[in-house]
Amino acid sequence: SILPILTPLAFDPVRPFPHISNLSLNLAVLLRDRKGRERFAQVKVPETLPHLVPVSGGAPGGQGRLKPHRTMAHGFVWLEEVIAANLQALFPGAEIIEAHPFRVTRDAEMAIQELEAADLLDRVELGVRRRHFGCVSRLAIGDPMPDRLAGILSDNLKVDAGDVYRTRVPLALSRLAELSRIERLDLRDAPLSPAIDAGAWPDTDLFSCIRRHDILLHHPYDSFDPVVEFLQQAAADPQVLAIKMTLYRVGRHSPVVKALLDAKHNGKQVAVVVELKARFDEESNVSWARALERAGVHVVYGHVDLKVHAKLALVVRREGKKTRRYVHLSSGNYNVATAKVYTDIALFSCDEAIGADVMEVFNFLTGYSDLGGLTKLLAGPVNLRERLCQLIRREIDAQQQGASGRLIFKMNALVDPDIIQLLYQASQAGVRVDLLVRGICCLRPGVPGLSEHIQVSSIVGRFLEHSRIYYFRNGGSEQIYLGSADLMPRNLDRRVEVLFPVEDPGLLGRLRDEILAVYLTDTVKARRMQSDGSYVRVAPVAGEPAVSSQHELLQARGGRTFRSPAAAT
């Protein structure tokens, strides 16, 4: 099954050193030919085969899967080990001296001078092709590989000694994801069944639901289907005049883009901002951009010098003698696949001021507006940093005047030095600060005299925590902003980002009491940062039940009444 797929590539005076593709797994083979000469060859481990080969645990099932059995033990061997043990069949007549795995990482940075590019779409497409031939920035080798074999690789790949990494664990550990395809239902999480909250969506006319009140969706606990259905209804509704959207990472098979194409086919004005520079989604975005252009959609490729990271959709609808703007704003991408595994929060609204602000953002992206007239949205790089700093200082002022200041921020990363210094000042003033930071956090909590009132937690569980929530107590008149921005210089200064307010008292209470409060009580998946930057698992208090925030949010979802979705996503 394996041998016919393999292609041995020799390296000698008449055959150049073979090209090693980015992130591919390979074997460096040292052999002795019939004349006694040592030779080097490279064998690529095929990506078209499973990299975990079953060697025990029952008969294979369909498509290489193992048949399920609750008590069956499964044994596997790595594909490269199978190949290395049988190299004699690939090099008949030669003596195999040794073989070792290696893997290269090539520079994926795409340098684009946008002001000099005649066509950004063509430049990004060219950059995607060139990425396969970028300079090698990292060479990972198995620890047993001898220096002379490692030298052959590093010399010919032009890798500095400091970029060669030896490891005792198997290379490309992401391949362990193949284990998830074993049909062992007893080892799997209970599947999520798509459903829609009947309380939020009492009927199938989504526009009438949004007119009644703002609607909050917390994915994946709330289905993503209403977002797709909203766009599908807008595409088919004869009263809808225009649709505008930002697309950052939509995936390869997108019902969202199909709805936009249908809208254009039905005579709507459709304008789409496609961010071609979304890292590692460039190829997919180029493909969708070309499809939208062919359909006659107005397509804008981001913004000069700024990556467009805001997640916005605007639908303009004629209702009687006037028009109404319906908006969808989110922390997450318009991607039906990631909406099932990322936690994101989105808002549907037809608030006039928010709709006017969203329109201003689109005018900024497609024209020459300066975003000077925003009334409710915080937009980077225009007023986002300034307003966030003002809101933090307001909590400091309240604390110093005898009130109780309170900040709760949930984000992917906290890196910005100015924001960190301001949070230190808040702590020194006595403001209680809770930070839920899934990834990088450059702030140190619990340092006496500096940050003893700051607590930093990271939650890593079944779903990727991706939502951004910024809570300000504001002397009791609480404010919460949601959106796409992390507290990093790139988000605050070099990207088009949007944070939007949640003003409905019921939704604000849900965010505070049913979402943030649950995250802050997690004692299963939470890690707490110490003052030295290390993390420790949070343990439940003796006698108290353990709390897994994601499990609790799933359970809370089960307590609501649902209807079947109309959109098939």
mmCIF file of C-alpha atoms in Angstrom, residues 10-286:
data_model
loop_
_atom_site.group_PDB
_atom_site.id
_atom_site.type_symbol
_atom_site.label_atom_id
_atom_site.label_comp_id
_atom_site.label_asym_id
_atom_site.label_seq_id
_atom_site.Cartn_x
_atom_site.Cartn_y
_atom_site.Cartn_z
ATOM 1 C CA ALA A 10 19.058 10.944 -4.571
ATOM 2 C CA PHE A 11 21.668 13.648 -3.983
ATOM 3 C CA ASP A 12 24.938 13.278 -5.855
ATOM 4 C CA PRO A 13 27.124 15.193 -8.322
ATOM 5 C CA VAL A 14 24.585 14.832 -11.148
ATOM 6 C CA ARG A 15 21.389 15.188 -9.102
ATOM 7 C CA PRO A 16 20.853 18.366 -7.062
ATOM 8 C CA PHE A 17 19.645 18.435 -3.495
ATOM 9 C CA PRO A 18 15.872 17.892 -3.645
ATOM 10 C CA HIS A 19 13.361 20.591 -2.765
ATOM 11 C CA ILE A 20 11.882 19.993 0.691
ATOM 12 C CA SER A 21 8.326 21.274 0.858
ATOM 13 C CA ASN A 22 7.093 23.322 3.796
ATOM 14 C CA LEU A 23 5.986 21.347 6.870
ATOM 15 C CA SER A 24 6.382 18.017 5.068
ATOM 16 C CA LEU A 25 7.781 15.050 6.966
ATOM 17 C CA ASN A 26 10.786 13.373 5.358
ATOM 18 C CA LEU A 27 13.378 10.690 5.942
ATOM 19 C CA ALA A 28 17.069 11.473 5.517
ATOM 20 C CA VAL A 29 18.602 8.195 4.356
ATOM 21 C CA LEU A 30 22.268 7.337 4.412
ATOM 22 C CA LEU A 31 23.088 4.277 2.304
ATOM 23 C CA ARG A 32 26.021 2.456 0.690
ATOM 24 C CA ASP A 33 25.779 1.593 -3.007
ATOM 25 C CA ARG A 34 27.168 -1.499 -4.756
ATOM 26 C CA LYS A 35 30.568 0.172 -5.148
ATOM 27 C CA GLY A 36 30.831 0.854 -1.432
ATOM 28 C CA ARG A 37 30.233 4.595 -1.699
ATOM 29 C CA GLU A 38 28.090 6.369 0.897
ATOM 30 C CA ARG A 39 25.136 8.196 -0.596
ATOM 31 C CA PHE A 40 22.386 10.467 0.691
ATOM 32 C CA ALA A 41 18.740 10.223 -0.322
ATOM 33 C CA GLN A 42 15.519 11.836 0.775
ATOM 34 C CA VAL A 43 12.152 10.108 1.010
ATOM 35 C CA LYS A 44 9.034 12.159 1.600
ATOM 36 C CA VAL A 45 6.488 10.574 3.910
ATOM 37 C CA PRO A 46 3.305 10.718 1.797
ATOM 38 C CA GLU A 47 0.644 13.124 2.995
ATOM 39 C CA THR A 48 -2.047 11.132 1.191
ATOM 40 C CA LEU A 49 -1.859 8.252 3.689
ATOM 41 C CA PRO A 50 -2.780 8.146 7.384
ATOM 42 C CA HIS A 51 0.360 8.719 9.455
ATOM 43 C CA LEU A 52 -0.791 6.391 12.232
ATOM 44 C CA VAL A 53 -0.847 2.800 11.004
ATOM 45 C CA PRO A 54 -2.980 0.406 13.098
ATOM 46 C CA VAL A 55 -1.142 -2.721 14.214
ATOM 47 C CA SER A 56 -3.577 -4.071 16.816
ATOM 48 C CA GLY A 57 -7.042 -3.572 18.149
ATOM 49 C CA GLY A 58 -9.333 -5.409 15.749
ATOM 50 C CA ALA A 59 -10.193 -5.335 12.096
ATOM 51 C CA PRO A 60 -10.085 -2.070 10.139
ATOM 52 C CA GLY A 61 -13.410 -0.441 9.410
ATOM 53 C CA GLY A 62 -14.424 1.636 6.400
ATOM 54 C CA GLN A 63 -12.071 4.342 5.089
ATOM 55 C CA GLY A 64 -9.242 3.123 7.328
ATOM 56 C CA ARG A 65 -11.234 3.579 10.525
ATOM 57 C CA LEU A 66 -11.326 0.929 13.210
ATOM 58 C CA LYS A 67 -14.580 -0.691 14.119
ATOM 59 C CA PRO A 68 -15.902 0.573 17.454
ATOM 60 C CA HIS A 69 -15.602 -1.553 20.545
ATOM 61 C CA ARG A 70 -15.920 -0.182 24.046
ATOM 62 C CA THR A 71 -13.117 -2.274 25.517
ATOM 63 C CA MET A 72 -10.857 -2.620 22.480
ATOM 64 C CA ALA A 73 -7.265 -1.429 22.837
ATOM 65 C CA HIS A 74 -5.755 0.245 19.780
ATOM 66 C CA GLY A 75 -2.089 0.069 18.825
ATOM 67 C CA PHE A 76 -0.399 2.205 16.193
ATOM 68 C CA VAL A 77 2.984 2.718 14.603
ATOM 69 C CA TRP A 78 4.084 5.891 12.850
ATOM 70 C CA LEU A 79 4.077 5.711 9.067
ATOM 71 C CA GLU A 80 7.691 6.930 8.847
ATOM 72 C CA GLU A 81 8.755 4.038 11.062
ATOM 73 C CA VAL A 82 7.090 1.572 8.704
ATOM 74 C CA ILE A 83 8.916 3.160 5.775
ATOM 75 C CA ALA A 84 12.270 3.265 7.577
ATOM 76 C CA ALA A 85 11.968 -0.407 8.518
ATOM 77 C CA ASN A 86 11.388 -1.389 4.889
ATOM 78 C CA LEU A 87 13.729 0.934 2.961
ATOM 79 C CA GLN A 88 15.515 -2.058 1.478
ATOM 80 C CA ALA A 89 12.523 -2.510 -0.837
ATOM 81 C CA LEU A 90 12.949 1.076 -2.037
ATOM 82 C CA PHE A 91 16.733 0.817 -2.563
ATOM 83 C CA PRO A 92 17.346 -2.757 -3.772
ATOM 84 C CA GLY A 93 20.999 -3.639 -3.981
ATOM 85 C CA ALA A 94 22.046 -0.875 -1.562
ATOM 86 C CA GLU A 95 22.922 -1.213 2.101
ATOM 87 C CA ILE A 96 20.806 1.000 4.355
ATOM 88 C CA ILE A 97 23.133 2.520 6.945
ATOM 89 C CA GLU A 98 20.592 4.646 8.808
ATOM 90 C CA ALA A 99 17.468 6.734 8.315
ATOM 91 C CA HIS A 100 16.122 9.589 10.417
ATOM 92 C CA PRO A 101 13.032 11.835 10.155
ATOM 93 C CA PHE A 102 13.266 15.589 9.631
ATOM 94 C CA ARG A 103 10.904 18.458 8.932
ATOM 95 C CA VAL A 104 11.402 22.000 7.688
ATOM 96 C CA THR A 105 9.396 25.157 8.288
ATOM 97 C CA ARG A 106 9.648 27.758 5.559
ATOM 98 C CA ASP A 107 9.201 31.505 5.980
ATOM 99 C CA ALA A 108 5.506 32.198 5.366
ATOM 100 C CA GLU A 109 5.702 35.995 5.654
ATOM 101 C CA MET A 110 4.164 37.672 2.630
ATOM 102 C CA ALA A 111 5.791 41.037 1.903
ATOM 103 C CA ILE A 112 3.377 43.228 -0.056
ATOM 104 C CA GLN A 113 3.962 46.878 -0.819
ATOM 105 C CA GLU A 114 0.332 47.786 -1.266
ATOM 106 C CA LEU A 115 0.896 51.306 -2.570
ATOM 107 C CA GLU A 116 3.188 49.902 -5.268
ATOM 108 C CA ALA A 117 1.033 46.912 -6.184
ATOM 109 C CA ALA A 118 -0.923 47.413 -9.374
ATOM 110 C CA ASP A 119 -3.337 44.653 -8.350
ATOM 111 C CA LEU A 120 -3.348 43.467 -4.738
ATOM 112 C CA LEU A 121 -5.339 40.361 -5.660
ATOM 113 C CA ASP A 122 -2.676 39.227 -8.129
ATOM 114 C CA ARG A 123 0.126 40.024 -5.691
ATOM 115 C CA VAL A 124 -1.415 37.976 -2.884
ATOM 116 C CA GLU A 125 -2.068 35.090 -5.256
ATOM 117 C CA LEU A 126 1.578 35.206 -6.343
ATOM 118 C CA GLY A 127 2.691 35.411 -2.707
ATOM 119 C CA VAL A 128 0.727 32.250 -1.867
ATOM 120 C CA ARG A 129 2.546 30.377 -4.639
ATOM 121 C CA ARG A 130 5.962 31.700 -3.569
ATOM 122 C CA ARG A 131 5.334 30.704 0.040
ATOM 123 C CA HIS A 132 6.162 27.099 -0.874
ATOM 124 C CA PHE A 133 9.684 28.216 -1.773
ATOM 125 C CA GLY A 134 10.399 30.540 1.149
ATOM 126 C CA CYS A 135 13.660 30.344 3.062
ATOM 127 C CA VAL A 136 13.896 27.579 5.641
ATOM 128 C CA SER A 137 13.486 29.172 9.059
ATOM 129 C CA ARG A 138 13.490 25.974 11.120
ATOM 130 C CA LEU A 139 14.883 22.462 10.722
ATOM 131 C CA ALA A 140 13.522 19.901 13.168
ATOM 132 C CA ILE A 141 15.324 16.573 13.407
ATOM 133 C CA GLY A 142 15.095 13.473 15.536
ATOM 134 C CA ASP A 143 17.590 13.551 18.387
ATOM 135 C CA PRO A 144 19.403 10.338 17.325
ATOM 136 C CA MET A 145 20.346 11.836 13.925
ATOM 137 C CA PRO A 146 24.178 11.976 13.717
ATOM 138 C CA ASP A 147 25.890 15.309 13.205
ATOM 139 C CA ARG A 148 27.198 14.457 9.739
ATOM 140 C CA LEU A 149 23.683 13.729 8.466
ATOM 141 C CA ALA A 150 22.337 16.850 10.169
ATOM 142 C CA GLY A 151 25.190 18.775 8.529
ATOM 143 C CA ILE A 152 24.179 17.601 5.061
ATOM 144 C CA LEU A 153 20.677 18.906 5.694
ATOM 145 C CA SER A 154 21.625 22.227 7.272
ATOM 146 C CA ASP A 155 24.299 23.002 4.666
ATOM 147 C CA ASN A 156 22.060 22.324 1.685
ATOM 148 C CA LEU A 157 18.969 23.928 3.213
ATOM 149 C CA LYS A 158 21.090 26.945 4.274
ATOM 150 C CA VAL A 159 19.964 26.759 7.891
ATOM 151 C CA ASP A 160 21.975 28.358 10.680
ATOM 152 C CA ALA A 161 22.969 26.145 13.603
ATOM 153 C CA GLY A 162 20.662 28.122 15.884
ATOM 154 C CA ASP A 163 17.666 27.169 13.719
ATOM 155 C CA VAL A 164 18.256 23.417 13.978
ATOM 156 C CA TYR A 165 16.091 21.826 16.672
ATOM 157 C CA ARG A 166 16.635 18.303 17.987
ATOM 158 C CA THR A 167 13.680 16.558 19.583
ATOM 159 C CA ARG A 168 13.093 13.214 21.259
ATOM 160 C CA VAL A 169 9.372 13.215 20.497
ATOM 161 C CA PRO A 170 7.835 12.384 17.114
ATOM 162 C CA LEU A 171 7.847 15.252 14.635
ATOM 163 C CA ALA A 172 4.625 16.948 13.507
ATOM 164 C CA LEU A 173 2.572 16.074 16.574
ATOM 165 C CA SER A 174 -0.496 17.632 14.942
ATOM 166 C CA ARG A 175 -0.812 14.245 13.238
ATOM 167 C CA LEU A 176 -2.159 12.889 16.513
ATOM 168 C CA ALA A 177 -5.464 14.433 15.418
ATOM 169 C CA GLU A 178 -5.903 11.257 13.381
ATOM 170 C CA LEU A 179 -6.701 9.496 16.645
ATOM 171 C CA SER A 180 -9.940 11.458 16.797
ATOM 172 C CA ARG A 181 -11.205 9.406 13.852
ATOM 173 C CA ILE A 182 -11.235 6.186 15.850
ATOM 174 C CA GLU A 183 -14.877 5.174 16.211
ATOM 175 C CA ARG A 184 -14.910 5.024 20.000
ATOM 176 C CA LEU A 185 -18.073 6.863 20.973
ATOM 177 C CA ASP A 186 -17.358 6.221 24.654
ATOM 178 C CA LEU A 187 -14.283 8.462 24.370
ATOM 179 C CA ARG A 188 -16.006 11.305 22.538
ATOM 180 C CA ASP A 189 -17.751 14.429 23.741
ATOM 181 C CA ALA A 190 -21.487 14.384 23.246
ATOM 182 C CA PRO A 191 -22.154 15.897 19.812
ATOM 183 C CA LEU A 192 -23.603 19.381 19.526
ATOM 184 C CA SER A 193 -26.979 19.377 17.792
ATOM 185 C CA PRO A 194 -27.768 22.618 15.920
ATOM 186 C CA ALA A 195 -30.723 24.399 17.487
ATOM 187 C CA ILE A 196 -32.104 27.895 17.753
ATOM 188 C CA ASP A 197 -33.487 29.556 20.873
ATOM 189 C CA ALA A 198 -37.205 29.904 20.307
ATOM 190 C CA GLY A 199 -37.334 32.753 22.816
ATOM 191 C CA ALA A 200 -34.988 34.863 20.702
ATOM 192 C CA TRP A 201 -36.461 33.762 17.353
ATOM 193 C CA PRO A 202 -40.214 33.264 17.880
ATOM 194 C CA ASP A 203 -40.990 33.153 14.166
ATOM 195 C CA THR A 204 -39.244 32.546 10.856
ATOM 196 C CA ASP A 205 -39.163 36.215 9.778
ATOM 197 C CA LEU A 206 -35.810 37.153 11.272
ATOM 198 C CA PHE A 207 -36.214 40.853 10.492
ATOM 199 C CA SER A 208 -39.337 41.081 12.633
ATOM 200 C CA CYS A 209 -37.513 39.273 15.474
ATOM 201 C CA ILE A 210 -34.663 41.781 15.371
ATOM 202 C CA ARG A 211 -37.116 44.701 15.282
ATOM 203 C CA ARG A 212 -38.612 43.520 18.587
ATOM 204 C CA HIS A 213 -35.299 43.623 20.459
ATOM 205 C CA ASP A 214 -31.564 43.098 20.096
ATOM 206 C CA ILE A 215 -30.536 39.433 19.972
ATOM 207 C CA LEU A 216 -27.340 38.002 21.431
ATOM 208 C CA LEU A 217 -25.785 34.767 20.173
ATOM 209 C CA HIS A 218 -23.100 32.903 22.103
ATOM 210 C CA HIS A 219 -21.527 30.342 19.777
ATOM 211 C CA PRO A 220 -21.251 27.394 19.739
ATOM 212 C CA TYR A 221 -23.828 27.157 22.527
ATOM 213 C CA ASP A 222 -26.199 29.126 20.278
ATOM 214 C CA SER A 223 -26.412 27.936 16.696
ATOM 215 C CA PHE A 224 -24.738 29.832 13.863
ATOM 216 C CA ASP A 225 -27.685 29.020 11.618
ATOM 217 C CA PRO A 226 -29.533 32.325 12.252
ATOM 218 C CA VAL A 227 -26.563 34.201 10.787
ATOM 219 C CA VAL A 228 -26.732 32.211 7.556
ATOM 220 C CA GLU A 229 -30.526 32.382 7.536
ATOM 221 C CA PHE A 230 -30.390 36.158 8.066
ATOM 222 C CA LEU A 231 -28.240 36.545 4.937
ATOM 223 C CA GLN A 232 -30.351 34.077 2.960
ATOM 224 C CA GLN A 233 -33.544 35.958 3.832
ATOM 225 C CA ALA A 234 -31.869 39.242 2.938
ATOM 226 C CA ALA A 235 -30.793 37.799 -0.415
ATOM 227 C CA ALA A 236 -34.334 36.701 -1.254
ATOM 228 C CA ASP A 237 -36.350 39.560 0.319
ATOM 229 C CA PRO A 238 -37.587 42.004 -2.374
ATOM 230 C CA GLN A 239 -37.556 44.804 0.222
ATOM 231 C CA VAL A 240 -33.822 44.449 0.856
ATOM 232 C CA LEU A 241 -31.855 47.017 -1.131
ATOM 233 C CA ALA A 242 -28.244 46.394 -0.129
ATOM 234 C CA ILE A 243 -25.953 44.056 1.804
ATOM 235 C CA LYS A 244 -22.447 44.931 3.011
ATOM 236 C CA MET A 245 -20.069 42.552 4.782
ATOM 237 C CA THR A 246 -16.502 42.029 5.908
ATOM 238 C CA LEU A 247 -15.000 38.609 5.215
ATOM 239 C CA TYR A 248 -11.851 37.530 7.055
ATOM 240 C CA ARG A 249 -11.850 33.725 7.316
ATOM 241 C CA VAL A 250 -14.943 32.186 5.715
ATOM 242 C CA GLY A 251 -13.638 28.716 4.815
ATOM 243 C CA ARG A 252 -13.695 26.838 1.541
ATOM 244 C CA HIS A 253 -17.378 25.827 1.376
ATOM 245 C CA SER A 254 -19.237 28.899 2.534
ATOM 246 C CA PRO A 255 -23.035 29.290 2.605
ATOM 247 C CA VAL A 256 -22.345 32.893 3.637
ATOM 248 C CA VAL A 257 -20.664 33.678 0.318
ATOM 249 C CA LYS A 258 -23.354 31.736 -1.545
ATOM 250 C CA ALA A 259 -25.996 33.970 0.053
ATOM 251 C CA LEU A 260 -24.084 37.047 -1.120
ATOM 252 C CA LEU A 261 -23.896 35.651 -4.647
ATOM 253 C CA ASP A 262 -27.640 34.929 -4.544
ATOM 254 C CA ALA A 263 -28.280 38.486 -3.362
ATOM 255 C CA LYS A 264 -26.389 39.902 -6.321
ATOM 256 C CA HIS A 265 -28.246 37.564 -8.672
ATOM 257 C CA ASN A 266 -31.515 38.891 -7.189
ATOM 258 C CA GLY A 267 -30.572 42.483 -7.960
ATOM 259 C CA LYS A 268 -29.329 43.671 -4.566
ATOM 260 C CA GLN A 269 -26.434 46.078 -4.156
ATOM 261 C CA VAL A 270 -23.728 43.927 -2.585
ATOM 262 C CA ALA A 271 -20.406 45.230 -1.301
ATOM 263 C CA VAL A 272 -17.858 42.942 0.359
ATOM 264 C CA VAL A 273 -14.570 43.759 2.051
ATOM 265 C CA VAL A 274 -12.384 40.665 1.623
ATOM 266 C CA GLU A 275 -9.232 40.675 3.725
ATOM 267 C CA LEU A 276 -6.736 39.018 1.402
ATOM 268 C CA LYS A 277 -3.987 39.194 4.019
ATOM 269 C CA ALA A 278 -5.700 36.895 6.569
ATOM 270 C CA ARG A 279 -2.733 34.667 7.407
ATOM 271 C CA PHE A 280 -2.930 31.196 5.815
ATOM 272 C CA ASP A 281 -6.441 31.894 4.476
ATOM 273 C CA GLU A 282 -5.123 33.927 1.538
ATOM 274 C CA GLU A 283 -5.733 31.189 -1.012
ATOM 275 C CA SER A 284 -9.339 30.645 0.036
ATOM 276 C CA ASN A 285 -10.011 34.391 0.181
ATOM 277 C CA VAL A 286 -8.510 34.955 -3.280
#
